[in-house]
mmCIF file of C-alpha atoms in Angstrom:
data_model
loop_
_atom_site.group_PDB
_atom_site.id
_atom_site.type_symbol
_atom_site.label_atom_id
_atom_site.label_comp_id
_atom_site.label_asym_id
_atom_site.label_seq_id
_atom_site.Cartn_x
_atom_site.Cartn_y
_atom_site.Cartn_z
ATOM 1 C CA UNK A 3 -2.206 -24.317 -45.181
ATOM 2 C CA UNK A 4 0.531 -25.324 -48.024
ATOM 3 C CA UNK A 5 2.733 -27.876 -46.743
ATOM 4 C CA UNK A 6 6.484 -27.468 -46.588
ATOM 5 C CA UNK A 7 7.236 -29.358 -49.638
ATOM 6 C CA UNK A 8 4.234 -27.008 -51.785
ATOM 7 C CA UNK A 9 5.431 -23.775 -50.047
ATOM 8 C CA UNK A 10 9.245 -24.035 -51.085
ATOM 9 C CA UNK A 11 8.424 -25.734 -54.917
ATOM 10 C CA UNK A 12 6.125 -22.552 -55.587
ATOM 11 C CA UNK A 13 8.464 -20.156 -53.851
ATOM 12 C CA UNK A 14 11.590 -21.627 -55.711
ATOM 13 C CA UNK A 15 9.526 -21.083 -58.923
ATOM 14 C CA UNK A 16 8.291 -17.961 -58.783
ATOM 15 C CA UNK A 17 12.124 -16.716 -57.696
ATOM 16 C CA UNK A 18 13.368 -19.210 -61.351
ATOM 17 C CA UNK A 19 10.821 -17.114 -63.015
ATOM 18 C CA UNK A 20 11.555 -13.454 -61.292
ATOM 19 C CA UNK A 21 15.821 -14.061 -62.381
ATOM 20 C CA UNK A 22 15.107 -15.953 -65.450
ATOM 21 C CA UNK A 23 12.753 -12.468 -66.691
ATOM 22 C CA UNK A 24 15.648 -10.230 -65.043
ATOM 23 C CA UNK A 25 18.463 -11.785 -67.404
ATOM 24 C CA UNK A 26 16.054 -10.848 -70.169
ATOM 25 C CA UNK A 27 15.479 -7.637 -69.212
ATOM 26 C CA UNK A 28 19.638 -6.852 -68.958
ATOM 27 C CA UNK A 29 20.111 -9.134 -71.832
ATOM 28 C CA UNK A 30 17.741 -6.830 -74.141
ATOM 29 C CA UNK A 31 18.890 -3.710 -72.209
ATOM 30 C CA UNK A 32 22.465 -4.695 -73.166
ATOM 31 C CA UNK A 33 21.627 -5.271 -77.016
ATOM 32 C CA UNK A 34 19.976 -2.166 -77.158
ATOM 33 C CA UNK A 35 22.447 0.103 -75.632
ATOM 34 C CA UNK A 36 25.271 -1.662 -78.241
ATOM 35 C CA UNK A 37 22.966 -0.268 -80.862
ATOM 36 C CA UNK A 38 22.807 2.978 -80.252
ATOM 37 C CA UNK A 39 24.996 5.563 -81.699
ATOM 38 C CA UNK A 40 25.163 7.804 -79.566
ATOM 39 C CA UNK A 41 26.949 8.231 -76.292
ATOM 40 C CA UNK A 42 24.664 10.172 -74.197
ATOM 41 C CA UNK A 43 21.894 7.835 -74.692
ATOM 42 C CA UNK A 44 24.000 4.892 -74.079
ATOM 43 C CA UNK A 45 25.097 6.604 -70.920
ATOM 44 C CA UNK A 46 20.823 7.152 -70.159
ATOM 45 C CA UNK A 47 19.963 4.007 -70.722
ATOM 46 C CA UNK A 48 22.971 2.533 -68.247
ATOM 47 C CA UNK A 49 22.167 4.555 -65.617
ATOM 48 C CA UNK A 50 17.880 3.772 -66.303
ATOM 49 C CA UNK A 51 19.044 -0.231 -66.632
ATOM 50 C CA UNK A 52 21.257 -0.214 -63.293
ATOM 51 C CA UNK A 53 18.456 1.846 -61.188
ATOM 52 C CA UNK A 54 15.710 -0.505 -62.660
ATOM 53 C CA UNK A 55 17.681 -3.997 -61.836
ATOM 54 C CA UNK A 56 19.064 -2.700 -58.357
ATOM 55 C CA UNK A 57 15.570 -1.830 -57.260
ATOM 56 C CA UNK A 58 14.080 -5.369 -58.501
ATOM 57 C CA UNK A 59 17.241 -7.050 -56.802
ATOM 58 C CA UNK A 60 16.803 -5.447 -53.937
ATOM 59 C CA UNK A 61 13.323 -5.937 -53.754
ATOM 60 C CA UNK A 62 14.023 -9.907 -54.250
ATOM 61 C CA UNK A 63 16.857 -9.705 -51.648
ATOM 62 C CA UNK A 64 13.566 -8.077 -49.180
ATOM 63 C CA UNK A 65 11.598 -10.936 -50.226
ATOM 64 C CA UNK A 66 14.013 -13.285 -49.232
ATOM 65 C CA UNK A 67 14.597 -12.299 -45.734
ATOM 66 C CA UNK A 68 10.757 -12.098 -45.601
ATOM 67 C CA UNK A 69 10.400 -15.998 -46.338
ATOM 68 C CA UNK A 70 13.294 -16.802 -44.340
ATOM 69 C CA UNK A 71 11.283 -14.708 -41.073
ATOM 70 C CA UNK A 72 7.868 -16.660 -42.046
ATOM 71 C CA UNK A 73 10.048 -20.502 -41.654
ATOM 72 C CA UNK A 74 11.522 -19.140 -38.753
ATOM 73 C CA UNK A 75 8.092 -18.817 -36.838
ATOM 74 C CA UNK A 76 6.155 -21.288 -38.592
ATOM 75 C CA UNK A 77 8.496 -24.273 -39.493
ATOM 76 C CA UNK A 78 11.691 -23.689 -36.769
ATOM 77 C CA UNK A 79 9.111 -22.597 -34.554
ATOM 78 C CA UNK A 80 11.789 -20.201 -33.053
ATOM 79 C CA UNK A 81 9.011 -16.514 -32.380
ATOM 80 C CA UNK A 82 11.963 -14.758 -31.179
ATOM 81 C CA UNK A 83 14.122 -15.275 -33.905
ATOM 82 C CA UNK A 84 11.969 -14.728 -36.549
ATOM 83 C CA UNK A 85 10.572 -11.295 -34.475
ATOM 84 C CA UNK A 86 14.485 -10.532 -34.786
ATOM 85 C CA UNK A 87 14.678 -11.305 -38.244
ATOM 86 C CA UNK A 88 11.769 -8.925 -39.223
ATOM 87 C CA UNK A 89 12.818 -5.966 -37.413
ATOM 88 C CA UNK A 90 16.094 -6.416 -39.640
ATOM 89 C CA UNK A 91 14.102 -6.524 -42.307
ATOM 90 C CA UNK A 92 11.820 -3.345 -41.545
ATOM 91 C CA UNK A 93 14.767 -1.145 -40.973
ATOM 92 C CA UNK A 94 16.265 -2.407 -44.878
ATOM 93 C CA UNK A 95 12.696 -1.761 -45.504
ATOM 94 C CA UNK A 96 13.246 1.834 -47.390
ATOM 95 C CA UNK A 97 9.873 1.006 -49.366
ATOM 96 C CA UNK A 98 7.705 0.377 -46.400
ATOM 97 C CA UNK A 99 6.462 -2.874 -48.051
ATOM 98 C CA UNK A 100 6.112 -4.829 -45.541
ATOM 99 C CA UNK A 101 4.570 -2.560 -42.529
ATOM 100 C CA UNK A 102 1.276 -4.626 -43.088
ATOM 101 C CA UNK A 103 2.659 -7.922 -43.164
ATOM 102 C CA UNK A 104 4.649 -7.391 -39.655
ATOM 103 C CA UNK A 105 1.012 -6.262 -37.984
ATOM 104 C CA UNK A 106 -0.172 -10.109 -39.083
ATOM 105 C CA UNK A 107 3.086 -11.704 -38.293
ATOM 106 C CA UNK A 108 2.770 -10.044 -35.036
ATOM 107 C CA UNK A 109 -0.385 -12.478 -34.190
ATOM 108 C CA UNK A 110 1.441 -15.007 -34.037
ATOM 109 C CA UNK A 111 4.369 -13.969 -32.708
ATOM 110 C CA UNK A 112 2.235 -13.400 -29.600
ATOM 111 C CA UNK A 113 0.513 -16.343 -29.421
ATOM 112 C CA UNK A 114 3.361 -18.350 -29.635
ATOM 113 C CA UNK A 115 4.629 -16.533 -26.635
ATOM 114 C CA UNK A 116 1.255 -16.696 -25.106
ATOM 115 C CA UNK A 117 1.307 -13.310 -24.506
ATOM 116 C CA UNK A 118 -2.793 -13.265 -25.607
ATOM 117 C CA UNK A 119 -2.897 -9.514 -23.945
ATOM 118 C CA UNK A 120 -0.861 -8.096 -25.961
ATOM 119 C CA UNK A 121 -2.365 -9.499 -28.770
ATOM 120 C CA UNK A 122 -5.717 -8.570 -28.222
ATOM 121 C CA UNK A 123 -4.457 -4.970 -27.961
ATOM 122 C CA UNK A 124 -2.070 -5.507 -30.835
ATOM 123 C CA UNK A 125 -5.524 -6.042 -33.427
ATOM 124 C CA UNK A 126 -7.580 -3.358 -31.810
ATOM 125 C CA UNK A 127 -4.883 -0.806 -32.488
ATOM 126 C CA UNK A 128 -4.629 -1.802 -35.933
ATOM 127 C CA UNK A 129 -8.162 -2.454 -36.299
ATOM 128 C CA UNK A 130 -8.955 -0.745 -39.149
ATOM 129 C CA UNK A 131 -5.957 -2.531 -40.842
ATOM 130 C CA UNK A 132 -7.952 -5.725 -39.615
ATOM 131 C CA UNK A 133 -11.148 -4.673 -41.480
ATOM 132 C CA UNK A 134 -9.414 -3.685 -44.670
ATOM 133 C CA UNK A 135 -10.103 -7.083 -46.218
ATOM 134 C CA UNK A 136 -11.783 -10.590 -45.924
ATOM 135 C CA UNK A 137 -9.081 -12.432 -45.185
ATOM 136 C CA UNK A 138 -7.430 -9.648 -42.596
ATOM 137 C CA UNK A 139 -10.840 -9.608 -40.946
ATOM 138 C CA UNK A 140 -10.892 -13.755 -40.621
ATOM 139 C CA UNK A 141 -7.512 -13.122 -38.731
ATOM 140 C CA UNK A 142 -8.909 -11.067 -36.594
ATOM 141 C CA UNK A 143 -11.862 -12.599 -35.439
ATOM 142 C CA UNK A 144 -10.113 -15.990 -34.904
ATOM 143 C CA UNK A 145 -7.414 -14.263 -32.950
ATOM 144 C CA UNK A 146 -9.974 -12.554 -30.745
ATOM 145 C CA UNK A 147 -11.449 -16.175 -30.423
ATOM 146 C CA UNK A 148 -8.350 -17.928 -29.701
ATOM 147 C CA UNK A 149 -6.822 -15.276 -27.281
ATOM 148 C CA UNK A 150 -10.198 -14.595 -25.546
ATOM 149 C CA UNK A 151 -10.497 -18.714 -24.858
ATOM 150 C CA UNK A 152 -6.897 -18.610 -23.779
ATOM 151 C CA UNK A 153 -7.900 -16.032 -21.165
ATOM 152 C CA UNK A 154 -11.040 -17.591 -20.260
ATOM 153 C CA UNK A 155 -13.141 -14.917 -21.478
ATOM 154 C CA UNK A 156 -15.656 -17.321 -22.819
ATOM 155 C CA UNK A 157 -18.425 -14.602 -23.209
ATOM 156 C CA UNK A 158 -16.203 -13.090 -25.571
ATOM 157 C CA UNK A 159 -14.748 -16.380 -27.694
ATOM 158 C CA UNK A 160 -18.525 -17.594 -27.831
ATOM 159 C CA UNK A 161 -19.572 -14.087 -29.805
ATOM 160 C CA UNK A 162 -16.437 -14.413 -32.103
ATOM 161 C CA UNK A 163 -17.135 -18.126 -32.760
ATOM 162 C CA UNK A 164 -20.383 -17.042 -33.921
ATOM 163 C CA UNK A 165 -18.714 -14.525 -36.097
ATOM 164 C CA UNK A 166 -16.028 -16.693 -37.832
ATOM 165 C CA UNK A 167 -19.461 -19.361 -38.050
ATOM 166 C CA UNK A 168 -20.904 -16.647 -40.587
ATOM 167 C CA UNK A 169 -17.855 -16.168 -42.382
ATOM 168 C CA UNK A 170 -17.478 -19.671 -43.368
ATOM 169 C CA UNK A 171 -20.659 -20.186 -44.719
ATOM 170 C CA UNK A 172 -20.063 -16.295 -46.394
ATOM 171 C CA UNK A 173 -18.374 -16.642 -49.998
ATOM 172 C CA UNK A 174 -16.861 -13.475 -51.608
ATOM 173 C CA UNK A 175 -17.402 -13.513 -55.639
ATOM 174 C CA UNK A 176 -18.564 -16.946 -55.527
ATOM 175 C CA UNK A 177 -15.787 -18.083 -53.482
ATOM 176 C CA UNK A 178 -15.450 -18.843 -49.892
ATOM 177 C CA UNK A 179 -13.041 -17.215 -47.719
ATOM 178 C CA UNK A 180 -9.314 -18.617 -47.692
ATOM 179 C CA UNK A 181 -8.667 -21.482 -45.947
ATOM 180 C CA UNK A 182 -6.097 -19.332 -43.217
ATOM 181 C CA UNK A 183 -7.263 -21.819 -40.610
ATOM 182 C CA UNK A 184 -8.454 -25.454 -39.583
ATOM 183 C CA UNK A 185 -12.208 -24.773 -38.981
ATOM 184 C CA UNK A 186 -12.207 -28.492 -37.270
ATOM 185 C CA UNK A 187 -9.371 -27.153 -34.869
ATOM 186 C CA UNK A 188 -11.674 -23.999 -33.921
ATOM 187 C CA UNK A 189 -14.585 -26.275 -33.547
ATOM 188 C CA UNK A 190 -12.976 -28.092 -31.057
ATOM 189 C CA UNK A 191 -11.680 -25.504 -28.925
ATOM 190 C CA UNK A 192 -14.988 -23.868 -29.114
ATOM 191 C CA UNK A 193 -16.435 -26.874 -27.585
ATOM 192 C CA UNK A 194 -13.914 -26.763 -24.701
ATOM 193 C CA UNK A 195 -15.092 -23.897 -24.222
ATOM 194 C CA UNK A 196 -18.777 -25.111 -23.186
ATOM 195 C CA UNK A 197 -17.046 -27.771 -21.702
ATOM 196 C CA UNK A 198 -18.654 -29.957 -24.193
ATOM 197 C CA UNK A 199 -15.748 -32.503 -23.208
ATOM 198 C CA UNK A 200 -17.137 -35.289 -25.342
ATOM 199 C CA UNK A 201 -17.486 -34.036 -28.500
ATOM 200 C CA UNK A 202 -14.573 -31.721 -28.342
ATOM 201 C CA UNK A 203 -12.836 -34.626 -28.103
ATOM 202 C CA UNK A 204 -14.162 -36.636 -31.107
ATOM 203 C CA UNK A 205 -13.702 -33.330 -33.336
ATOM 204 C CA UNK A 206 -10.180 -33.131 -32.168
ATOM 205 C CA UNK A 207 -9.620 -36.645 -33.103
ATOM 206 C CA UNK A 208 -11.302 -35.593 -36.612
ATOM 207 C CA UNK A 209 -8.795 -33.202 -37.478
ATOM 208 C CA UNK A 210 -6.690 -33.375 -40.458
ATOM 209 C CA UNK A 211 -2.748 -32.456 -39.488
ATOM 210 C CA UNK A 212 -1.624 -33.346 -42.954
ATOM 211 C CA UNK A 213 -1.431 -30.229 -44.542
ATOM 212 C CA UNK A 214 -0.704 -28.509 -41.006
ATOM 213 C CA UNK A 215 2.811 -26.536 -40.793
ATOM 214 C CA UNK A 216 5.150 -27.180 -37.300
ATOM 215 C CA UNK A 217 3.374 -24.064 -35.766
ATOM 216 C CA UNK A 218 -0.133 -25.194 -36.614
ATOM 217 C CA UNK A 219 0.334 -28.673 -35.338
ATOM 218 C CA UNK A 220 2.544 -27.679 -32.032
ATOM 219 C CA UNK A 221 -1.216 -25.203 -31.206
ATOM 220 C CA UNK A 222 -3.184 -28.355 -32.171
ATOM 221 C CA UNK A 223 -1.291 -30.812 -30.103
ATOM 222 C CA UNK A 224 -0.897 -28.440 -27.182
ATOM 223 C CA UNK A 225 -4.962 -28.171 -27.106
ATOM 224 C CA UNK A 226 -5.567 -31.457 -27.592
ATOM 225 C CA UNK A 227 -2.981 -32.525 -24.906
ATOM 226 C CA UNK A 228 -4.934 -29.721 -22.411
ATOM 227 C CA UNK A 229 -8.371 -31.270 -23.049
ATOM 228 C CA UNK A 230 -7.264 -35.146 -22.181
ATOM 229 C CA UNK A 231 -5.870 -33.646 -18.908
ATOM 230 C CA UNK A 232 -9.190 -32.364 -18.200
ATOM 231 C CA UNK A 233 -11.015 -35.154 -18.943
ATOM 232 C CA UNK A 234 -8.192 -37.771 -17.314
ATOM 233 C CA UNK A 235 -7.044 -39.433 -20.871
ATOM 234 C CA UNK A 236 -3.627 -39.697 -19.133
ATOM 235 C CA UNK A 237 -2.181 -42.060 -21.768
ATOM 236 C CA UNK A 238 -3.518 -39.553 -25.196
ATOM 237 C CA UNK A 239 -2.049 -36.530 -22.840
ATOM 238 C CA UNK A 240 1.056 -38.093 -22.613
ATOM 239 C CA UNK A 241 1.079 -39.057 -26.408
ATOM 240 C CA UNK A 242 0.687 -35.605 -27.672
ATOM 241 C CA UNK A 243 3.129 -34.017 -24.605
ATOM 242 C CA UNK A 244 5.913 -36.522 -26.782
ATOM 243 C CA UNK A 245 4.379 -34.759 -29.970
ATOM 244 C CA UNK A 246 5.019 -31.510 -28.959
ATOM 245 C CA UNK A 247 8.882 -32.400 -27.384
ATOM 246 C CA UNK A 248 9.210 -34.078 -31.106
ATOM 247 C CA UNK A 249 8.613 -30.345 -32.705
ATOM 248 C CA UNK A 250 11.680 -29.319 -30.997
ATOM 249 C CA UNK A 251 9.915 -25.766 -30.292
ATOM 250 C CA UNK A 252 11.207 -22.829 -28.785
ATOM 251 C CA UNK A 253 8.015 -21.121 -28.357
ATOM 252 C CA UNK A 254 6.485 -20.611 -24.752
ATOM 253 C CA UNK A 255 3.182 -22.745 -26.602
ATOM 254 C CA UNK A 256 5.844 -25.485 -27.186
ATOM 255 C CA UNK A 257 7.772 -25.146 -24.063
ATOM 256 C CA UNK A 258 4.632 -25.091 -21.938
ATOM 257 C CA UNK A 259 3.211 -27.989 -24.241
ATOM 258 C CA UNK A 260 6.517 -30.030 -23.339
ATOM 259 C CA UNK A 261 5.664 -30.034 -18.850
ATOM 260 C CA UNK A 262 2.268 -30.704 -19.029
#
């Protein structure tokens, strides 16, 4: 996943690039509407120029309180707030543009708030949204994995490990499938899950939390902190316990995380 820095350089330049081709667009508009002779085309091609920039400013104004929603769960690690700010966004929503995106959003919203139920029947009602695409059908699987493990349904995480297993090795036009996830993070838990203490533990200790976002890290420390409790590492437990508090969460995965 991008880092904070990467994410808000290559959102800040595609929105320099979106206003800097928008001034163009009126600035051209405007020259050619001064040229014209005639009135009722000027008045045409006023109305066509304010119709054309309101939509794309209003579309830009959407995508804003989109990207504000996605730092809200992932980087303030507030679910609630950010579940708030996308219901505000769906009802300015008058293009239904972002209908899909709240159905992924609403994966994580849920396991933030550990409500793994509700997002296991949260995918299987939009299932066929889930299986629409590669990369909607790697969320999928690993959220079946990760809420199945949460619930101790380990019948059910083993099958979906298997799954995501043939998806990583599976490349799409010569390309494998996005990177939406720390494979090393699922290996772990997976191993947890066979209560293959040992090397879950060395894989965990493996992992790579550099490019990891808040939200990514507060799930990684949690299940790292859970495994040295089972295995009696009081002194690592305790270490990634201070991790989490240091987050500053308000997630029920960060609140939890903080009373181990």
């Amino acid at each position: 996943m991008k880092s904070l820095e990467k994410m808000s350089f290559s959102q800040n330049a595609q929105q320099i690039i979106s206003y800097a081709f928008y001034i163009l667009f009126a600035g051209y508009s405007i020259y050619k509407i001064i040229q014209t002779e005639f009135i009722s085309t000027k008045v045409l091609f006023i109305l066509l120029l304010a119709v054309i920039l309101g939509i794309a400013l209003y579309s830009e104004h959407l995508k804003h309180l989109y990207r504000n929603t996605i730092k809200t769960i992932a980087f303030d690690l507030d679910p609630e707030k950010a579940n708030n700010e996308f219901n505000t966004l769906l009802k300015k929503d008058v293009f239904h543009a972002y209908n899909n995106d709240k159905k992924i959003f609403d994966t994580l919203y849920y396991i933030d708030q550990m409500e793994y139920k509700k997002c296991l029947e949260h995918i299987e009602e939009n299932s066929k949204f889930f299986h629409s695409s590669i990369d909607q059908l790697l969320i999928y699987h690993y959220t079946k994995f990760y809420c199945s493990f949460m619930l101790n349904d380990l019948d059910c995480a083993k099958q979906e490990y298997n799954k995501l297993e043939r998806m990583r090795n599976t490349k799409v036009k010569g390309a494998k499938v996005s990177p939406l996830f720390n494979w090393e993070f699922m290996d772990a838990i997976y191993l947890v899950s066979r209560k293959d203490y040992k090397q879950s533990l060395n894989v965990f200790k493996s992992v790579n939390t550099e490019n990891m976002n808040p939200r990514e890290k507060a799930q990684y420390y949690y299940q790292f902190a859970m495994l040295c409790n089972k295995i009696k590492e009081k002194s690592l437990s305790e270490n990634y316990k201070n991790k989490i508090i240091t987050l500053k969460g308000l997630s029920n995965t960060c609140k939890k995380g903080e009373i181990l």
